[in-house]
Amino acid sequence: MLEISGLTWAVTIGLIVVLLALDLIIAAARPHKVGFAEATAWSLFYIGVAIAFGVWFAAAYGGDFGTQYFAGYIVEKSLSVDNLFVFVIIMTTFAVPEKHQHKVLTFGIVLALVMRGIFIAVGATLLSLFSFMFLVFGALLLFTAIQLFRHRDEDPDVENNAVVRAARRFLPVTEEYHEGRLVTRIAGRRMVTPLFVVLIAIGGIDLLFALDSIPAVFGVTEEAYIVFAANAFALLGLRALFFLVQGLLDRLVYLSTGLALILAFIGVKLMLHWAHVDISASVPEISTPVSLGVIVLVLVVVTVASLIKTRSNPEAKAHAGSLRATKEPAERES
């Protein structure tokens, strides 16, 4: 059992808040198009911070917990790339000006951290009180994996999202962006801008990803502190990663398939753990090093296969994948 002092929790959360504040200050103080060099520098910085934390954590609490952290970090990082697909779709759908994309992404990261913090607390409590929750989480991940694989060649229908439709129906929305403001006045009438609707869409997507990613990371570690740290450090680099790889995302044609395999694998791992604890100790469990190896192997194979595919067929295009069938354009118009 991992024993984390209140001071360590406070310092960790403080570090996350400082890094988030840095992002917010940059986004608010100097709205601009983020170039490749800047995105690369920030990406390397956040990856370096995550690795440095993992090295310290392994040295302070042991190699086994360190391995759990890195496995959780890689799981969350791989899922965050799929998150980026959806962010790109949202930015394109709502034609978000490049100088405001920084602000939208930072808001998305903050909201994702808040939601995942809530889910981590709830998940850790449920797992500690009810061992059958491992079975529930495992079944949830298997269902998600099957749905993602079935609809791997589709994209989420952002405009048809219930929350976005409700916002457009009940809120007065301006036609244009107004210097990055969320609310403005036109002819004396208070109205929300499209940026406000974009943030609603981002929030809805964050909620869906939290429902999937938290059970997934609990599949490699039961420690709430590791789950939180892995999520936080994976999400912190999401903004920079977006600007770094948005031009390369279309080439990862097998990413959704790979993520479906990873989620299915972790789902089986959770269900085996439940059976080992509640049914019979003779039921085998999958160790964290094996999990880490499988996850890395799947990501490497998926990346290489995707690049080979797009090189031989330049017209092949990646999709974010969807958890339900999306409507055809003709259906939407009718």
mmCIF file with all atom_site columns, N, CA and C in Angstrom, residues 82 85 148-149 151-154 252-261 302 319-322:
data_model
loop_
_atom_site.group_PDB
_atom_site.id
_atom_site.type_symbol
_atom_site.label_atom_id
_atom_site.label_alt_id
_atom_site.label_comp_id
_atom_site.label_asym_id
_atom_site.label_entity_id
_atom_site.label_seq_id
_atom_site.pdbx_PDB_ins_code
_atom_site.Cartn_x
_atom_site.Cartn_y
_atom_site.Cartn_z
_atom_site.occupancy
_atom_site.B_iso_or_equiv
_atom_site.pdbx_formal_charge
_atom_site.auth_seq_id
_atom_site.auth_comp_id
_atom_site.auth_asym_id
_atom_site.auth_atom_id
_atom_site.pdbx_PDB_model_num
ATOM 1  N N  . ASP A 1 82  ? -5.976  10.646 -28.821 1.00 0.00 ? 82  ASP A N  1
ATOM 2  C CA . ASP A 1 82  ? -7.318  10.529 -29.378 1.00 0.00 ? 82  ASP A CA 1
ATOM 3  C C  . ASP A 1 82  ? -8.150  11.749 -29.004 1.00 0.00 ? 82  ASP A C  1
ATOM 4  N N  . PHE A 1 85  ? -7.603  14.406 -31.527 1.00 0.00 ? 85  PHE A N  1
ATOM 5  C CA . PHE A 1 85  ? -8.402  14.234 -32.737 1.00 0.00 ? 85  PHE A CA 1
ATOM 6  C C  . PHE A 1 85  ? -9.712  15.006 -32.601 1.00 0.00 ? 85  PHE A C  1
ATOM 7  N N  . LEU A 1 148 ? -15.628 1.417  -29.897 1.00 0.00 ? 148 LEU A N  1
ATOM 8  C CA . LEU A 1 148 ? -14.590 2.198  -30.579 1.00 0.00 ? 148 LEU A CA 1
ATOM 9  C C  . LEU A 1 148 ? -14.081 1.450  -31.802 1.00 0.00 ? 148 LEU A C  1
ATOM 10 N N  . PHE A 1 149 ? -13.921 0.126  -31.680 1.00 0.00 ? 149 PHE A N  1
ATOM 11 C CA . PHE A 1 149 ? -13.452 -0.661 -32.820 1.00 0.00 ? 149 PHE A CA 1
ATOM 12 C C  . PHE A 1 149 ? -14.518 -0.708 -33.924 1.00 0.00 ? 149 PHE A C  1
ATOM 13 N N  . HIS A 1 151 ? -16.716 1.511  -34.650 1.00 0.00 ? 151 HIS A N  1
ATOM 14 C CA . HIS A 1 151 ? -16.866 2.813  -35.301 1.00 0.00 ? 151 HIS A CA 1
ATOM 15 C C  . HIS A 1 151 ? -15.512 3.520  -35.449 1.00 0.00 ? 151 HIS A C  1
ATOM 16 N N  . ARG A 1 152 ? -14.463 2.719  -35.659 1.00 0.00 ? 152 ARG A N  1
ATOM 17 C CA . ARG A 1 152 ? -13.100 3.256  -35.738 1.00 0.00 ? 152 ARG A CA 1
ATOM 18 C C  . ARG A 1 152 ? -12.877 4.165  -36.941 1.00 0.00 ? 152 ARG A C  1
ATOM 19 N N  . ASP A 1 153 ? -13.693 4.030  -37.978 1.00 0.00 ? 153 ASP A N  1
ATOM 20 C CA . ASP A 1 153 ? -13.530 4.840  -39.181 1.00 0.00 ? 153 ASP A CA 1
ATOM 21 C C  . ASP A 1 153 ? -14.516 6.003  -39.229 1.00 0.00 ? 153 ASP A C  1
ATOM 22 N N  . GLU A 1 154 ? -15.030 6.383  -38.064 1.00 0.00 ? 154 GLU A N  1
ATOM 23 C CA . GLU A 1 154 ? -15.962 7.499  -37.979 1.00 0.00 ? 154 GLU A CA 1
ATOM 24 C C  . GLU A 1 154 ? -15.392 8.568  -37.051 1.00 0.00 ? 154 GLU A C  1
ATOM 25 N N  . LEU A 1 252 ? -2.243  8.894  -38.563 1.00 0.00 ? 252 LEU A N  1
ATOM 26 C CA . LEU A 1 252 ? -2.350  7.800  -37.585 1.00 0.00 ? 252 LEU A CA 1
ATOM 27 C C  . LEU A 1 252 ? -3.652  7.025  -37.821 1.00 0.00 ? 252 LEU A C  1
ATOM 28 N N  . VAL A 1 253 ? -3.725  6.346  -38.962 1.00 0.00 ? 253 VAL A N  1
ATOM 29 C CA . VAL A 1 253 ? -4.975  5.734  -39.403 1.00 0.00 ? 253 VAL A CA 1
ATOM 30 C C  . VAL A 1 253 ? -5.406  4.550  -38.540 1.00 0.00 ? 253 VAL A C  1
ATOM 31 N N  . TYR A 1 254 ? -4.471  3.947  -37.820 1.00 0.00 ? 254 TYR A N  1
ATOM 32 C CA . TYR A 1 254 ? -4.818  2.782  -37.002 1.00 0.00 ? 254 TYR A CA 1
ATOM 33 C C  . TYR A 1 254 ? -4.844  3.110  -35.504 1.00 0.00 ? 254 TYR A C  1
ATOM 34 N N  . LEU A 1 255 ? -4.815  4.401  -35.176 1.00 0.00 ? 255 LEU A N  1
ATOM 35 C CA . LEU A 1 255 ? -4.775  4.774  -33.755 1.00 0.00 ? 255 LEU A CA 1
ATOM 36 C C  . LEU A 1 255 ? -6.020  4.293  -33.016 1.00 0.00 ? 255 LEU A C  1
ATOM 37 N N  . SER A 1 256 ? -7.202  4.496  -33.587 1.00 0.00 ? 256 SER A N  1
ATOM 38 C CA . SER A 1 256 ? -8.440  4.079  -32.915 1.00 0.00 ? 256 SER A CA 1
ATOM 39 C C  . SER A 1 256 ? -8.454  2.572  -32.677 1.00 0.00 ? 256 SER A C  1
ATOM 40 N N  . THR A 1 257 ? -7.950  1.816  -33.653 1.00 0.00 ? 257 THR A N  1
ATOM 41 C CA . THR A 1 257 ? -7.866  0.366  -33.493 1.00 0.00 ? 257 THR A CA 1
ATOM 42 C C  . THR A 1 257 ? -6.925  0.012  -32.342 1.00 0.00 ? 257 THR A C  1
ATOM 43 N N  . GLY A 1 258 ? -5.780  0.692  -32.288 1.00 0.00 ? 258 GLY A N  1
ATOM 44 C CA . GLY A 1 258 ? -4.817  0.440  -31.212 1.00 0.00 ? 258 GLY A CA 1
ATOM 45 C C  . GLY A 1 258 ? -5.376  0.783  -29.847 1.00 0.00 ? 258 GLY A C  1
ATOM 46 N N  . LEU A 1 259 ? -6.080  1.915  -29.754 1.00 0.00 ? 259 LEU A N  1
ATOM 47 C CA . LEU A 1 259 ? -6.667  2.301  -28.471 1.00 0.00 ? 259 LEU A CA 1
ATOM 48 C C  . LEU A 1 259 ? -7.755  1.323  -28.050 1.00 0.00 ? 259 LEU A C  1
ATOM 49 N N  . ALA A 1 260 ? -8.508  0.817  -29.023 1.00 0.00 ? 260 ALA A N  1
ATOM 50 C CA . ALA A 1 260 ? -9.532  -0.190 -28.710 1.00 0.00 ? 260 ALA A CA 1
ATOM 51 C C  . ALA A 1 260 ? -8.876  -1.448 -28.132 1.00 0.00 ? 260 ALA A C  1
ATOM 52 N N  . LEU A 1 261 ? -7.743  -1.858 -28.713 1.00 0.00 ? 261 LEU A N  1
ATOM 53 C CA . LEU A 1 261 ? -7.017  -3.032 -28.209 1.00 0.00 ? 261 LEU A CA 1
ATOM 54 C C  . LEU A 1 261 ? -6.501  -2.782 -26.790 1.00 0.00 ? 261 LEU A C  1
ATOM 55 N N  . VAL A 1 302 ? 1.043   0.185  -33.953 1.00 0.00 ? 302 VAL A N  1
ATOM 56 C CA . VAL A 1 302 ? 0.007   1.032  -34.547 1.00 0.00 ? 302 VAL A CA 1
ATOM 57 C C  . VAL A 1 302 ? 0.634   2.213  -35.289 1.00 0.00 ? 302 VAL A C  1
ATOM 58 N N  . HIS A 1 319 ? -9.231  8.696  -38.393 1.00 0.00 ? 319 HIS A N  1
ATOM 59 C CA . HIS A 1 319 ? -10.462 9.167  -37.752 1.00 0.00 ? 319 HIS A CA 1
ATOM 60 C C  . HIS A 1 319 ? -10.333 8.989  -36.243 1.00 0.00 ? 319 HIS A C  1
ATOM 61 N N  . ALA A 1 320 ? -11.023 9.841  -35.518 1.00 0.00 ? 320 ALA A N  1
ATOM 62 C CA . ALA A 1 320 ? -10.942 9.788  -34.058 1.00 0.00 ? 320 ALA A CA 1
ATOM 63 C C  . ALA A 1 320 ? -11.625 8.552  -33.494 1.00 0.00 ? 320 ALA A C  1
ATOM 64 N N  . GLY A 1 321 ? -12.586 8.012  -34.246 1.00 0.00 ? 321 GLY A N  1
ATOM 65 C CA . GLY A 1 321 ? -13.382 6.914  -33.712 1.00 0.00 ? 321 GLY A CA 1
ATOM 66 C C  . GLY A 1 321 ? -14.557 7.476  -32.922 1.00 0.00 ? 321 GLY A C  1
ATOM 67 N N  . SER A 1 322 ? -15.617 6.707  -32.828 1.00 0.00 ? 322 SER A N  1
ATOM 68 C CA . SER A 1 322 ? -16.814 7.153  -32.123 1.00 0.00 ? 322 SER A CA 1
ATOM 69 C C  . SER A 1 322 ? -17.372 5.996  -31.313 1.00 0.00 ? 322 SER A C  1
#
